[in-house]
Amino acid sequence: MKNREVFLRDPVESKLLNDGVAAVGEARTLQEIETLRYELEHFVCEGQYKAGMVRILESYLGNVSSATQPAAWISGYYGSGKSHLEKMLRHLWMDTKFPDGATARSLAQLPADVEDLLRELSIRGKRCGGMHAAAGTLPSGGGNGVRLTVLSIILRSTDLPESLPQSRFCLWLQKAGIYNKVRTSVEAADKDFLRELQDLYVSPVLARALLAADPDFAPDEKQTRATLRAQFPVVTDISTAEFIGHVRAVLEANGELPATLIVLDEVQLFIGDSAQRSTEVQEVAEALCKQMHSRVMLIGAGQTALAGSVPLLQRLRGRFTIPVELSDLDVETVTRRVVLAKKADKIRPVQDCLDSHSGEIDRQLAGTAIAARPEDRGMIAEDYPLLPVRRRFWERVLQAVDAAGTTAQLRTQLRIVHDAARDIAELELGVVVPADIIFEQLQPDLLRSGFLLREVDETIRKLDDGSDDGKLARRLCGLIFLIRKLPREAVADIGVRATPDMLADLLVSDLGSDGTKYRREVPRILDKLVKDGKLIKLEDGYSLQTRESSEWDREFRNRQTKLLADMPAIAARRSALLSAMFDRQIGGLKLLQGKSKEPRKLILSFGDVRLAAKGHEIPVWVRDGWGDSENTVVNDARAAGADSPVIFAFVPKASADDLKKAIIDYESAKATVDFKGAPSTAEGREAHDAMTARMREAAARRDEIIGQVVDGSKVFQGGGTEMLQSNLTEK
């Protein structure tokens, strides 16, 4: 059985028409209508999307008779589905009709409670003059004032010209009862009416048509054009009262305002860092919420929740009081329903196939934070041909390479999963998506954003010389590039490293045969790439080599060699680290002695320095196994006698070689960074970041060892009695 046979929608024949990106606005061209239909048919109204839609509809229906209609704010990172939710709500609100008679609500698979709310909405619309919806994206960074911008979105939804002078002219024609006459005359002259409207003040065709319909408008064409310019002037802004007046004039039918939805996408980008635009958005939102008889549901959207830390958005909280926050919780659900949905009779064969290869699947990235989990079994057949471990790997990679959120999770994963399923569609059941495909998918965006240096990209691409070894080398280097970008901080580190075993795990595609092959071939190819100067072998795996990074690595190695020969410097640094860690763990302790709870302060001394007791102080004399023996410390404690207030501590010489290496690596990396300074080129910054990462890793490894060694210290009272508690603080 081939992979394509198990899918509900054949990935070879089906298309991701919108490329995972929803455009908020009107659907007018044949392509836009086709895309809209696709999006409605594949809309997954579950999880946060369903919750958000229910919250918005319930709020509108519950407040339609109130003095104020609260506005909603949809927040979420780029690609979380904000625009998709807005677009679906806009067309479900109107129940948009298609040329073949189908409607938005008939095409979408909606939960019963959402259908009930939409049905109630339609009933409400019939009572108040019908239904209307307008949606558009505000221009990034400003542009015209917010009142004119929002008004243009509303005008566009009514088939009126977006510009205020032209739309006012059309409304005047309609009020005078001559709109059809003027338009017919213009079109009879073989001219496009809307195009002539753009030349409102100078079009002779429009002037003649107006005079023919209304001879009393002006004495001649010249005066007609002058009157048009005076009566319908170009303005750069309007007052809030004028804005509301225009909105009413556009929307009202027979004196009634329809049940109206207004969606403003990317409000946050529009506001930017402008306090003025933030204030204007406030005013427009308040006017629409309070001065439209509660018939208008306003929705704004941005990447940040209004309860967040952006001051210019926080002031909108009083207007947009219905929060709808989207995250990546529904990414998996959407990709499963839109791309990976299986035929009902093919789920069992898929599950049987995966069960037969459970050993290979369970060993994927073992020991990491994203390794196989028991709960994976409940979803692995749904995810096929994407293994759950690799889905988690992709999510972490996307977060790492796109810290600003501009590449996006939902839309990117939809596209990647769709293309990946198509690539293996003709292969036999049991062939899954290899993890490295994400590098090929992201490569253009990474290159364009500068995250992937052109030199590194060329190095990776040139490795593929058409041979099997060349193709494998290219795939390996793509994976290594992504893995090296994963965060290594304690909280964020998932434990994935560019080691031969983990790289082989991520490359496996044919579950039945690839495991053995790649675990044999990957180490050989990695060794060859190191020999050819394409990779550097580090403690925690491999890293890509560039000309600049090669120079930084050479400087690092030279400093390593020098420091390795300077034993006094290493000893001094080790002693300082031990002292600092000892002080960190117990330096702040204050002991309370006796029934009177007399405070006793610990005074630390290290090495050969032994402090005498003063007043209420308790001297702690610390020595380590690199300079003294445990017997020496015990003998000194015994010699001091049981009445001595001195505490004798001994730090054993444990993990000596590992600690020495960690100290040398950190000091060498730090010295290299200090010596090289702040680079001015992209290649230099890449090398700087790599060396800084090496420095952080060495510091983390060094501090972990130091902490363990110090915590294992032995503590003796005067007289030689050893404290046997579990850790240093308790001792």
CSV table of C-alpha atoms in Angstrom, one decimal, residues 8 18 57 182 231 267 409 435 476 566 612 634:
chain,number,residue,atom,x,y,z
A,8,LEU,CA,-8.6,11.3,3.0
A,18,ASN,CA,-3.8,29.7,0.5
A,57,LEU,CA,-21.1,35.7,19.1
A,182,VAL,CA,-25.0,58.7,-14.5
A,231,GLN,CA,-18.6,69.9,-2.8
A,267,VAL,CA,-4.1,46.9,14.7
A,409,GLN,CA,3.9,28.1,13.5
A,435,ALA,CA,13.2,15.5,10.1
A,476,LEU,CA,23.5,16.1,7.9
A,566,ASP,CA,49.8,27.1,32.9
A,612,ALA,CA,40.7,32.9,65.2
A,634,VAL,CA,40.8,15.5,60.4
